[in-house]
Coordinates of C-alpha atoms and ligand atoms in Angstrom, one line a residue:
M1 CA 15.1 171.3 106.1
K2 CA 18.1 172.6 108.0
A3 CA 18.5 171.1 111.5
S4 CA 18.3 174.5 113.3
D5 CA 15.1 175.3 111.3
Y6 CA 13.7 172.0 112.3
I7 CA 14.4 172.6 116.0
A8 CA 12.8 176.1 115.9
H9 CA 9.7 174.5 114.2
F10 CA 9.6 171.7 116.7
L11 CA 9.9 174.0 119.7
S12 CA 7.3 176.4 118.4
K13 CA 4.7 173.7 119.4
H14 CA 5.9 173.9 123.0
T15 CA 6.6 177.5 123.6
K16 CA 6.4 181.0 122.1
Y17 CA 9.8 182.3 123.3
A18 CA 13.4 181.2 123.6
Y19 CA 15.8 183.3 125.7
G20 CA 19.6 183.5 125.4
G21 CA 22.6 185.0 123.9
Q22 CA 24.7 184.8 120.7
G23 CA 27.9 182.9 120.0
S24 CA 29.7 181.2 117.1
S25 CA 28.2 177.7 117.9
V26 CA 24.6 179.0 118.2
I27 CA 24.5 181.4 115.4
H28 CA 22.4 179.1 113.2
F29 CA 19.8 178.5 115.9
I30 CA 19.3 182.2 116.5
D31 CA 19.0 182.7 112.8
S32 CA 16.3 180.0 112.6
F33 CA 14.4 181.3 115.7
K34 CA 14.4 184.8 114.3
K35 CA 13.0 183.5 111.0
N36 CA 10.3 181.4 112.5
K37 CA 7.1 183.3 112.8
K38 CA 5.7 181.2 115.7
I39 CA 8.6 181.5 118.1
N40 CA 10.5 184.7 119.3
F41 CA 14.1 185.0 120.4
I42 CA 14.7 187.3 123.3
S43 CA 18.3 188.5 123.6
G44 CA 19.4 188.9 127.2
Q45 CA 22.5 190.6 128.5
S46 CA 24.0 187.4 129.9
E47 CA 23.0 183.8 129.5
Q48 CA 22.5 183.7 133.3
G49 CA 19.8 186.4 133.0
S50 CA 18.2 184.5 130.1
S51 CA 18.2 181.1 132.0
L52 CA 16.4 182.8 134.9
A53 CA 13.9 184.4 132.5
A54 CA 13.2 181.0 130.9
D55 CA 12.7 179.5 134.3
A56 CA 10.1 182.2 135.2
Y57 CA 8.5 182.0 131.8
H58 CA 7.4 178.4 132.6
R59 CA 6.3 179.4 136.1
V60 CA 3.8 181.9 134.6
S61 CA 2.8 180.4 131.3
G62 CA 3.1 176.7 132.0
K63 CA 5.0 176.4 128.7
L64 CA 8.5 175.0 128.2
G65 CA 11.3 177.5 129.2
V66 CA 13.9 177.4 126.4
T67 CA 17.4 178.8 126.8
L68 CA 20.1 179.0 124.1
G69 CA 23.7 179.7 124.5
T70 CA 27.1 179.1 123.1
S71 CA 29.5 176.3 124.1
G72 CA 31.9 176.9 127.1
P73 CA 31.3 180.3 128.6
G74 CA 27.6 180.4 127.5
I75 CA 26.9 177.1 129.2
I76 CA 28.6 178.1 132.4
N77 CA 26.3 181.1 132.6
F78 CA 23.3 178.7 132.2
L79 CA 24.0 177.0 135.5
Q80 CA 22.1 179.5 137.8
G81 CA 18.8 179.1 136.0
M82 CA 19.2 175.4 135.5
A83 CA 19.7 175.0 139.3
C84 CA 16.7 177.1 140.1
S85 CA 14.6 174.9 137.7
Y86 CA 16.1 171.6 138.9
F87 CA 15.4 172.3 142.6
D88 CA 11.9 173.6 142.1
S89 CA 11.0 170.9 139.4
I90 CA 10.5 173.4 136.6
P91 CA 10.7 172.0 133.1
G92 CA 13.2 173.7 130.8
L93 CA 15.2 172.9 127.7
Y94 CA 18.7 174.2 127.3
I95 CA 20.3 174.1 123.9
A96 CA 24.0 174.6 123.9
G97 CA 26.2 174.9 120.9
A98 CA 29.4 172.8 120.7
P99 CA 32.5 172.8 118.4
T100 CA 32.2 171.1 115.1
I101 CA 32.0 167.2 115.4
N102 CA 35.5 166.7 114.2
N103 CA 36.8 169.1 116.9
I104 CA 35.3 167.3 119.9
R105 CA 37.7 165.3 122.0
K106 CA 37.7 161.5 121.8
N107 CA 40.3 161.3 124.5
K108 CA 38.7 163.0 127.5
K109 CA 42.1 163.4 129.2
I110 CA 43.0 166.1 126.6
R111 CA 41.8 169.4 128.1
Q112 CA 40.4 171.0 124.9
I113 CA 40.5 170.6 121.1
G114 CA 37.7 172.8 119.7
F115 CA 37.6 176.5 120.6
Q116 CA 35.4 176.9 123.7
E117 CA 35.1 173.2 124.0
M118 CA 34.3 172.1 127.5
E119 CA 33.2 168.9 129.4
V120 CA 29.6 169.9 129.9
Q121 CA 27.9 166.6 130.7
D122 CA 29.7 166.0 134.0
M123 CA 29.2 169.7 135.0
V124 CA 25.5 169.8 134.6
K125 CA 24.5 166.2 135.6
P126 CA 23.8 167.1 139.3
I127 CA 21.3 169.8 138.3
C128 CA 19.8 168.4 135.1
K129 CA 17.4 165.5 134.5
Y130 CA 18.9 164.5 131.1
C131 CA 21.8 165.7 129.0
K132 CA 23.1 164.6 125.7
I133 CA 25.6 165.6 123.1
I134 CA 24.2 164.9 119.6
T135 CA 26.8 163.9 117.1
K136 CA 24.7 162.2 114.4
I137 CA 22.0 164.1 112.5
E138 CA 19.8 160.9 112.5
D139 CA 19.5 161.1 116.3
L140 CA 18.4 164.7 116.4
S141 CA 14.6 164.3 116.1
Y142 CA 14.6 161.4 118.6
E143 CA 16.7 163.2 121.2
L144 CA 14.7 166.4 121.0
E145 CA 11.4 164.6 121.6
K146 CA 13.0 162.5 124.3
A147 CA 14.5 165.6 126.1
V148 CA 11.2 167.5 126.0
H149 CA 9.3 164.5 127.2
I150 CA 11.7 164.0 130.2
A151 CA 11.5 167.7 131.1
N152 CA 7.7 167.7 131.2
N153 CA 7.0 164.3 132.8
G154 CA 7.5 162.6 136.2
R155 CA 9.1 165.0 138.6
K156 CA 9.7 167.8 136.1
G157 CA 13.0 169.6 135.6
P158 CA 15.6 171.0 133.1
V159 CA 17.3 169.0 130.3
L160 CA 20.2 169.9 128.1
L161 CA 21.2 169.1 124.5
E162 CA 24.6 170.0 123.2
I163 CA 24.5 170.4 119.4
P164 CA 27.7 170.9 117.4
D165 CA 27.9 173.8 115.1
D166 CA 28.2 171.8 111.9
L167 CA 25.3 169.6 112.9
S168 CA 23.0 172.6 113.4
R169 CA 23.4 173.4 109.7
M170 CA 23.0 169.9 108.3
E171 CA 19.9 168.8 106.3
M172 CA 17.5 166.7 108.3
P173 CA 17.1 163.1 107.1
K174 CA 13.9 162.4 105.1
K175 CA 12.7 159.8 107.5
L176 CA 12.7 161.1 111.1
K177 CA 13.6 158.8 114.1
R178 CA 10.8 159.2 116.7
F179 CA 10.8 158.8 120.5
K180 CA 7.9 156.6 121.7
V181 CA 6.4 157.2 125.1
K182 CA 5.7 154.1 127.2
N183 CA 2.7 154.7 129.4
P184 CA 3.4 153.7 133.0
I185 CA 1.2 150.9 134.6
I186 CA -0.8 152.4 137.4
K187 CA -1.9 150.2 140.3
K188 CA -4.7 152.0 142.1
N189 CA -4.3 149.9 145.3
N190 CA -0.8 151.4 145.7
L191 CA -2.6 154.7 146.4
K192 CA -3.7 153.4 149.9
I193 CA -6.9 155.5 149.8
D194 CA -8.7 153.3 152.4
Q195 CA -5.9 153.8 154.9
V196 CA -5.9 157.5 154.4
V197 CA -9.6 157.7 154.9
K198 CA -9.4 155.7 158.1
M199 CA -6.7 158.0 159.5
I200 CA -8.9 161.0 158.6
Q201 CA -11.9 159.4 160.4
K202 CA -9.8 158.9 163.5
S203 CA -8.4 162.5 163.5
K204 CA -9.7 165.4 165.5
K205 CA -7.2 167.9 164.1
P206 CA -6.3 167.1 160.6
L207 CA -4.4 169.4 158.3
I208 CA -3.7 169.1 154.6
I209 CA -0.3 170.5 153.5
I210 CA -0.3 171.7 149.9
G211 CA 3.1 171.5 148.3
N212 CA 4.6 172.4 145.0
G213 CA 3.7 169.0 143.6
V214 CA 0.1 170.0 143.6
Q215 CA 0.8 173.0 141.4
S216 CA 3.3 171.2 139.2
S217 CA 0.9 168.3 138.5
K218 CA -1.9 170.8 137.7
S219 CA -4.0 169.5 140.7
L220 CA -5.0 172.8 142.3
N221 CA -8.7 172.4 141.3
S222 CA -8.6 168.8 142.7
V223 CA -7.2 169.9 146.0
K224 CA -9.7 172.7 146.2
R225 CA -12.5 170.2 145.6
L226 CA -11.1 168.0 148.3
I227 CA -11.0 170.8 150.9
K228 CA -14.5 172.0 150.0
K229 CA -15.9 168.5 150.1
F230 CA -14.4 167.4 153.4
Q231 CA -14.0 170.9 155.0
I232 CA -10.5 170.0 156.3
P233 CA -8.2 172.8 157.3
Y234 CA -5.1 173.3 155.2
A235 CA -1.7 175.0 155.1
C236 CA 0.5 175.9 152.1
T237 CA 4.2 175.8 151.4
W238 CA 5.4 179.1 149.9
A239 CA 5.1 177.7 146.4
T240 CA 1.3 177.3 146.6
A241 CA 0.3 180.0 149.1
H242 CA -0.9 182.6 146.6
H243 CA -3.6 180.2 145.3
F244 CA -5.7 180.4 148.5
L245 CA -7.4 183.3 150.1
T246 CA -5.6 184.1 153.4
T247 CA -9.0 185.1 154.8
D248 CA -10.4 181.6 154.3
K249 CA -11.3 180.1 157.7
L250 CA -9.8 176.8 156.7
N251 CA -6.5 178.3 155.6
S252 CA -3.8 178.3 158.3
C253 CA -1.4 179.9 155.8
V254 CA 2.4 179.4 155.6
F255 CA 4.6 177.7 158.2
G256 CA 8.2 176.8 158.7
V257 CA 11.5 178.3 159.9
A258 CA 10.8 181.8 158.7
A259 CA 7.0 182.1 158.7
T260 CA 4.4 183.0 161.2
R261 CA 3.7 181.9 164.7
F262 CA 0.0 181.1 163.9
G263 CA 1.0 178.9 161.0
N264 CA 3.5 177.0 163.1
F265 CA 1.2 176.6 166.1
T266 CA -1.4 175.0 163.8
L267 CA 1.2 172.5 162.6
Q268 CA 2.6 171.8 166.0
T269 CA -0.9 171.0 167.5
A270 CA -2.4 169.0 164.6
D271 CA -2.9 165.3 165.1
L272 CA -2.8 164.4 161.4
L273 CA -0.8 165.9 158.6
I274 CA -1.4 165.0 155.0
F275 CA 1.5 166.2 152.9
L276 CA 0.6 166.5 149.3
G277 CA 3.6 166.9 146.9
T278 CA 6.2 168.4 149.2
R279 CA 9.6 167.0 150.1
L280 CA 9.5 168.6 153.6
S281 CA 12.6 170.7 153.1
S282 CA 14.7 171.8 156.0
Q283 CA 13.0 175.3 155.6
I284 CA 9.7 173.6 156.5
V285 CA 10.6 171.2 159.2
G286 CA 13.5 173.0 160.9
A287 CA 16.5 171.3 162.5
N288 CA 14.7 169.6 165.4
L289 CA 13.1 166.7 163.7
S290 CA 11.8 164.9 166.8
K291 CA 9.9 168.1 167.8
F292 CA 8.4 168.7 164.3
A293 CA 4.6 168.3 164.7
P294 CA 5.2 165.7 167.4
K295 CA 1.5 164.9 168.0
A296 CA 0.6 164.2 164.4
K297 CA 0.5 161.1 162.4
K298 CA 2.0 161.9 159.0
I299 CA 1.1 160.9 155.5
L300 CA 3.3 161.8 152.6
I301 CA 2.2 161.6 149.0
E302 CA 5.2 162.3 146.8
I303 CA 6.0 161.4 143.1
D304 CA 9.8 161.1 143.6
K305 CA 10.6 157.8 145.5
Q306 CA 14.1 159.1 146.3
E307 CA 12.5 161.6 148.7
F308 CA 11.4 158.8 151.0
T309 CA 15.0 157.9 151.6
N310 CA 15.9 161.4 152.8
H311 CA 17.7 161.0 156.1
R312 CA 16.3 164.3 157.3
L313 CA 12.7 163.4 156.7
P314 CA 10.6 163.3 159.9
K315 CA 9.0 160.0 160.7
I316 CA 6.3 159.3 158.1
D317 CA 3.5 156.9 159.1
L318 CA 2.1 156.3 155.7
K319 CA 4.2 156.7 152.5
I320 CA 2.5 156.9 149.1
N321 CA 4.7 157.1 146.1
C322 CA 2.6 158.5 143.2
D323 CA 1.6 161.5 141.2
V324 CA -0.4 163.7 143.6
N325 CA -2.9 164.2 140.8
L326 CA -3.7 160.5 140.7
F327 CA -4.1 160.4 144.4
L328 CA -6.4 163.4 144.5
N329 CA -8.6 162.0 141.7
E330 CA -9.1 158.8 143.7
I331 CA -9.7 160.3 147.1
N332 CA -12.2 162.8 145.6
K333 CA -14.4 159.8 144.7
V334 CA -14.7 158.8 148.4
N335 CA -17.8 159.8 150.3
L336 CA -16.6 160.7 153.7
K337 CA -18.6 162.7 156.2
I338 CA -16.5 164.6 158.7
D339 CA -18.2 165.2 162.0
N340 CA -18.8 169.0 162.4
S341 CA -18.7 168.8 166.2
I342 CA -15.2 167.4 166.0
I343 CA -13.7 169.6 163.2
N344 CA -15.3 172.9 164.2
P345 CA -13.4 173.5 167.5
W346 CA -10.2 172.8 165.5
I347 CA -11.1 175.4 162.8
K348 CA -12.0 177.8 165.6
K349 CA -8.6 177.3 167.2
I350 CA -6.7 177.9 164.0
N351 CA -8.5 181.2 163.5
L352 CA -7.9 182.2 167.1
Y353 CA -4.1 181.7 166.4
K354 CA -4.4 183.7 163.2
D355 CA -6.0 186.6 165.0
K356 CA -3.9 186.6 168.2
Y357 CA -0.5 186.2 166.5
K358 CA -0.9 188.6 163.5
I359 CA 2.4 189.5 162.0
V360 CA 1.8 193.3 161.5
T361 CA 1.6 195.2 164.8
E362 CA 0.8 198.8 165.7
K363 CA 4.6 199.3 166.2
N364 CA 5.2 198.4 162.5
I365 CA 2.4 200.7 161.4
N366 CA 3.5 203.7 163.5
H367 CA 7.1 203.5 162.5
K368 CA 8.1 207.0 161.5
K369 CA 11.8 207.5 160.5
D370 CA 11.9 205.3 157.4
V371 CA 9.9 202.4 156.0
D372 CA 9.0 199.4 158.2
P373 CA 9.2 196.2 156.1
Y374 CA 6.2 194.5 157.7
F375 CA 4.1 197.6 157.2
F376 CA 5.4 197.9 153.6
F377 CA 4.5 194.4 152.5
D378 CA 1.2 194.4 154.3
H379 CA 0.3 197.6 152.5
M380 CA 1.6 196.3 149.2
F381 CA -0.8 193.4 149.4
N382 CA -3.6 195.9 149.9
V383 CA -2.9 198.0 146.9
V384 CA -1.3 195.6 144.4
K385 CA -3.4 195.2 141.2
K386 CA -5.4 192.0 140.7
N387 CA -3.5 189.4 138.6
S388 CA -0.1 191.0 139.2
I389 CA 2.9 188.7 139.2
I390 CA 4.9 189.2 142.4
I391 CA 8.5 187.8 142.4
P392 CA 10.4 188.3 145.6
D393 CA 14.2 187.7 145.5
A394 CA 16.4 186.0 148.1
S395 CA 16.9 187.0 151.7
A396 CA 14.9 189.1 154.2
N397 CA 12.7 190.7 151.6
L398 CA 11.5 187.3 150.5
I399 CA 10.7 186.2 154.1
W400 CA 9.0 189.5 154.9
T401 CA 6.8 189.1 151.7
Y402 CA 5.7 185.6 152.7
Q403 CA 5.2 186.5 156.4
A404 CA 3.0 189.5 155.5
L405 CA 1.2 187.5 152.8
K406 CA -2.4 188.6 152.3
I407 CA -4.2 187.1 149.4
K408 CA -7.5 188.9 148.9
K409 CA -7.5 188.8 145.1
K410 CA -6.1 186.7 142.3
L411 CA -2.3 187.1 142.3
N412 CA 0.6 185.1 140.9
M413 CA 3.6 184.8 143.2
F414 CA 6.9 182.8 143.1
T415 CA 10.6 182.9 143.6
A416 CA 13.4 180.4 143.1
F417 CA 12.3 178.7 146.4
N418 CA 15.0 176.2 146.9
H419 CA 18.1 177.5 145.1
S420 CA 17.4 181.2 146.0
P421 CA 20.2 183.0 144.2
M422 CA 20.5 186.7 144.8
G423 CA 19.4 188.6 141.7
Y424 CA 16.8 186.1 140.6
S425 CA 13.7 188.3 140.6
M426 CA 14.8 191.0 138.2
A427 CA 16.0 188.6 135.5
A428 CA 13.0 186.3 136.2
G429 CA 10.8 189.3 135.7
V430 CA 11.7 189.4 132.0
G431 CA 10.4 185.8 131.5
A432 CA 7.3 186.6 133.5
F433 CA 6.6 189.7 131.4
F434 CA 6.7 187.7 128.1
A435 CA 4.5 185.0 129.6
D436 CA 1.8 187.5 130.6
K437 CA 2.0 190.8 128.9
K438 CA -1.4 191.9 130.1
N439 CA -0.5 192.1 133.8
T440 CA 2.2 193.9 135.9
V441 CA 5.3 192.1 137.1
I442 CA 6.5 193.2 140.6
A443 CA 10.1 192.3 141.1
I444 CA 11.1 192.7 144.8
I445 CA 14.8 192.7 145.4
G446 CA 17.2 193.7 148.2
D447 CA 19.8 196.5 147.5
G448 CA 22.5 193.9 148.2
S449 CA 21.1 191.5 145.5
M450 CA 20.5 194.2 142.8
P451 CA 24.1 194.1 141.5
M452 CA 23.9 190.4 140.9
N453 CA 21.9 190.7 137.6
I454 CA 21.9 194.4 137.2
Q455 CA 22.8 194.1 133.5
E456 CA 19.2 192.9 132.8
L457 CA 17.9 196.4 133.4
E458 CA 19.0 196.9 129.8
T459 CA 16.8 193.9 128.6
I460 CA 13.9 195.3 130.6
K461 CA 14.4 198.7 129.0
N462 CA 15.0 197.3 125.5
Y463 CA 11.7 195.3 125.5
N464 CA 9.8 197.9 127.4
C465 CA 8.8 195.3 130.0
N466 CA 6.0 196.2 132.3
I467 CA 8.0 195.5 135.4
I468 CA 8.0 197.5 138.7
I469 CA 11.3 196.8 140.5
L470 CA 10.9 197.4 144.3
V471 CA 14.4 197.8 145.7
I472 CA 14.2 196.9 149.4
N473 CA 17.0 199.3 150.3
N474 CA 18.3 198.7 153.9
K475 CA 21.9 199.6 153.1
G476 CA 23.3 196.2 153.2
Y477 CA 22.7 192.5 153.7
S478 CA 20.2 192.6 156.6
L479 CA 19.6 188.8 156.9
I480 CA 23.3 188.1 157.1
K481 CA 23.6 190.8 159.7
Q482 CA 20.9 189.2 161.7
T483 CA 22.8 185.9 161.6
Q484 CA 26.0 187.8 162.7
E485 CA 24.0 189.4 165.5
T486 CA 22.7 186.0 166.7
W487 CA 25.8 183.8 166.4
L488 CA 28.8 186.0 165.8
N489 CA 28.5 188.7 168.5
S490 CA 27.4 191.3 165.9
N491 CA 30.8 191.2 164.3
Y492 CA 29.7 192.6 160.9
A493 CA 31.9 191.6 158.0
G494 CA 31.2 192.1 154.3
V495 CA 27.6 193.2 154.9
D496 CA 27.5 197.0 154.6
K497 CA 29.7 200.0 153.8
K498 CA 31.4 200.1 157.2
S499 CA 32.2 196.4 157.0
G500 CA 33.7 196.5 153.5
L501 CA 30.7 196.0 151.2
S502 CA 29.9 199.0 149.0
L503 CA 26.6 199.0 147.2
P504 CA 25.7 201.4 144.3
D505 CA 22.9 204.0 144.1
N506 CA 20.2 202.1 142.3
C507 CA 18.2 205.2 141.2
R508 CA 21.3 206.6 139.4
I509 CA 22.0 203.3 137.8
A510 CA 18.4 202.9 136.6
K511 CA 18.4 206.4 135.2
A512 CA 21.6 205.5 133.3
Y513 CA 19.7 202.6 131.7
G514 CA 16.9 205.0 130.8
I515 CA 14.5 203.6 133.4
K516 CA 12.2 205.9 135.4
T517 CA 12.6 205.9 139.2
A518 CA 10.7 206.8 142.4
V519 CA 11.7 206.9 146.1
L520 CA 9.6 206.0 149.1
K521 CA 11.2 207.4 152.3
N522 CA 8.9 206.5 155.1
N523 CA 5.6 204.7 156.0
N524 CA 3.7 207.9 155.2
E525 CA 5.0 208.1 151.7
V526 CA 4.2 204.4 151.2
K527 CA 0.6 205.0 152.4
K528 CA 0.3 208.0 150.0
N529 CA 2.1 206.8 146.9
L530 CA 2.3 203.0 146.7
K531 CA -1.1 202.5 145.1
K532 CA -0.4 204.9 142.3
I533 CA 3.0 203.3 141.8
M534 CA 1.3 199.9 141.5
N535 CA -0.9 201.3 138.8
T536 CA 2.0 202.7 136.8
K537 CA 3.1 201.0 133.7
G538 CA 6.7 199.7 134.0
P539 CA 9.6 199.7 133.6
L540 CA 10.0 201.6 136.9
L541 CA 12.5 201.2 139.7
V542 CA 11.3 202.2 143.2
D543 CA 13.9 202.7 145.9
V544 CA 12.2 201.8 149.2
M545 CA 14.2 203.2 152.1
I546 CA 13.7 200.4 154.7
D547 CA 14.8 200.7 158.3
P548 CA 18.4 199.2 158.2
K549 CA 17.8 197.9 161.7
A550 CA 14.6 196.0 160.8
R551 CA 15.0 192.2 161.1
V552 CA 13.0 189.1 160.4
K553 CA 10.8 188.6 163.4
P554 CA 9.6 186.1 164.4
K555 CA 12.1 183.5 163.2
I556 CA 13.3 180.1 164.3
E557 CA 16.8 180.1 165.5
F558 CA 18.8 177.0 164.5
G559 CA 17.9 173.9 166.6
K560 CA 14.6 175.3 168.0
P561 CA 11.3 173.6 167.2
L562 CA 8.7 175.4 165.1
H563 CA 6.6 176.6 168.0
N564 CA 9.6 178.4 169.6
M565 CA 10.1 181.4 167.3
S566 CA 12.3 184.2 168.5
P567 CA 11.6 186.6 170.2
L568 CA 10.5 183.7 172.5
L569 CA 7.1 183.8 174.1
S570 CA 6.8 182.8 177.8
K571 CA 6.9 179.0 178.5
N572 CA 3.4 179.3 180.0
E573 CA 2.0 180.7 176.8
I574 CA 3.6 178.0 174.6
N575 CA 2.6 175.2 177.0
E576 CA -1.0 176.4 176.9
I577 CA -1.0 176.2 173.1
L578 CA 0.7 172.9 172.9
K579 CA -1.6 171.4 175.5
S580 CA -4.8 172.5 173.8
Ligands
TPP601 C1 24.3 184.4 144.3 C2 24.2 184.3 145.8 N1 25.3 184.6 146.6 C3 25.2 184.6 147.9 C4 24.0 184.3 148.5 C5 23.9 184.2 150.1 N2 23.1 185.4 150.5 C6 21.8 185.1 150.8 S1 21.0 186.5 151.2 C7 22.3 187.5 151.1 C8 22.3 188.9 151.3 C9 21.2 189.6 150.5 O1 21.1 191.0 150.8 P1 20.0 191.9 150.3 O2 19.6 191.5 148.9 O3 20.3 193.3 150.5 O4 18.7 191.4 151.2 P2 18.3 191.8 152.7 O5 18.7 190.7 153.6 O6 18.9 193.1 153.1 O7 16.8 191.8 152.5 C10 23.4 186.7 150.7 C11 24.8 187.2 150.6 C12 22.9 183.9 147.7 N3 21.7 183.5 148.2 N4 23.0 184.0 146.3

């Protein structure tokens, strides 16, 4: 069997799609993928778009995201998707072509021998779990199995194999070299279950924080069982927030630098925080570490031991280095009775904050001139179809979506949380569509971010993807403007037409690609038409004319603790909350 046919056959057991673009060193792969009946090759407009599609394909299907591209320029275009996957622990396999074996440099000080030859390993290492150039056909089966194993296990992430053009067309050896998996030895006493239970017993205001590790280790059911059994309140990082009803009395919802006052008040007043599978990023803890949940004892359960060495980690009282799934299985075996008379006042308080500090106000609802973003996203959650896949992009539209989060039905929701490149959502939408063709993909994107991957409108049109693109059109980079207003005396530079940034008319562009369009000019039109739009079959681009003056409110300004969101509340009000 030809090597490229073998790879297509091998990968068809791990995924149904490979994304990417053509080139002289991947031509045999694409030939094999096209011939294989169990795996489909999706041609993107640029390898960047394809890498983002593959990243999102995994987030929706749970299957391996596979991206193919040619050596040199193709690989450079992989980097955006690879970084998204690396920082959010998304498994992915990148296959890159390389010049023929004889044309690969032996002396690395020579710049280039083969056409489009490039030093790839050093370039991708910081954002890749494993990378290897294969120069012997005998190694191919072993390296492929090893790469896929590494991508899918431990803290997950992307891997890359560079395969020379002539190797891709060689015959596979009769006897295949195999990669053997060593099962790790698990010591259950390292899970420190007894200590955790004692800390819960002592606590009057415990809060479980559900991080991405819970999702990535497929432990959502285990965590739900734990919450139900112990009736302990919980909060979610953005990555897991859509899995829990926001109306649940135990759910204090999202928290962090750009979240809600009620979520942050809960965290700041808790006396025990149990962090499950989260690395406590700066977006969560803010810049003022000593004032992050100052009253709480903190337990961190995290698979990656390097995270415990993070110099920006708040003080952790109990560190447990293990797969969160293992921890949850063990703690779920414990019979622990939580005293209702202790926990109920805490639950009551959380719900009081949720009610008093609601994000959407009458002012947002009654806004007349154009569309108010908080009203828009609040209403979007009312009318979005069950099982839709919502993908916000970078910037203000992302924060508005999570601040207004309302989970009343089953939804899927994600973005490239930690890398957050502009233009993620539309390209990611392609991968999400192939992962779940039955449901609608909603790609939310700022007018400033649209141009970053605008070429993928052609892919969306070509494959007739059921994607509704909501362009949050506020005539510029509103979040950057907000920063300029706060720290640079409103000296706008490179953020809108007046300050030198020109942005295109997205409806005209979409029409040129052959995509239908709609416009929502004000709250009233949103109220009247958004439900119908959400029930339309994509592709469809909707230009939502957002108030250019609307800002992210409330928000933590750099250096302030989580309870001090701007616009600031009175000292008395804050002190009352912190005291209670
Ligand atoms: C590829 C990339 N370049 C630059 C940035 C920095 N950046 C973050 S948000 C933003 C502006 C985005 O504007 P827009 O999409 O219109 O969103 P808005 O803030 O108006 O919602 C910029 C330049 C980034 N995240 N990604």
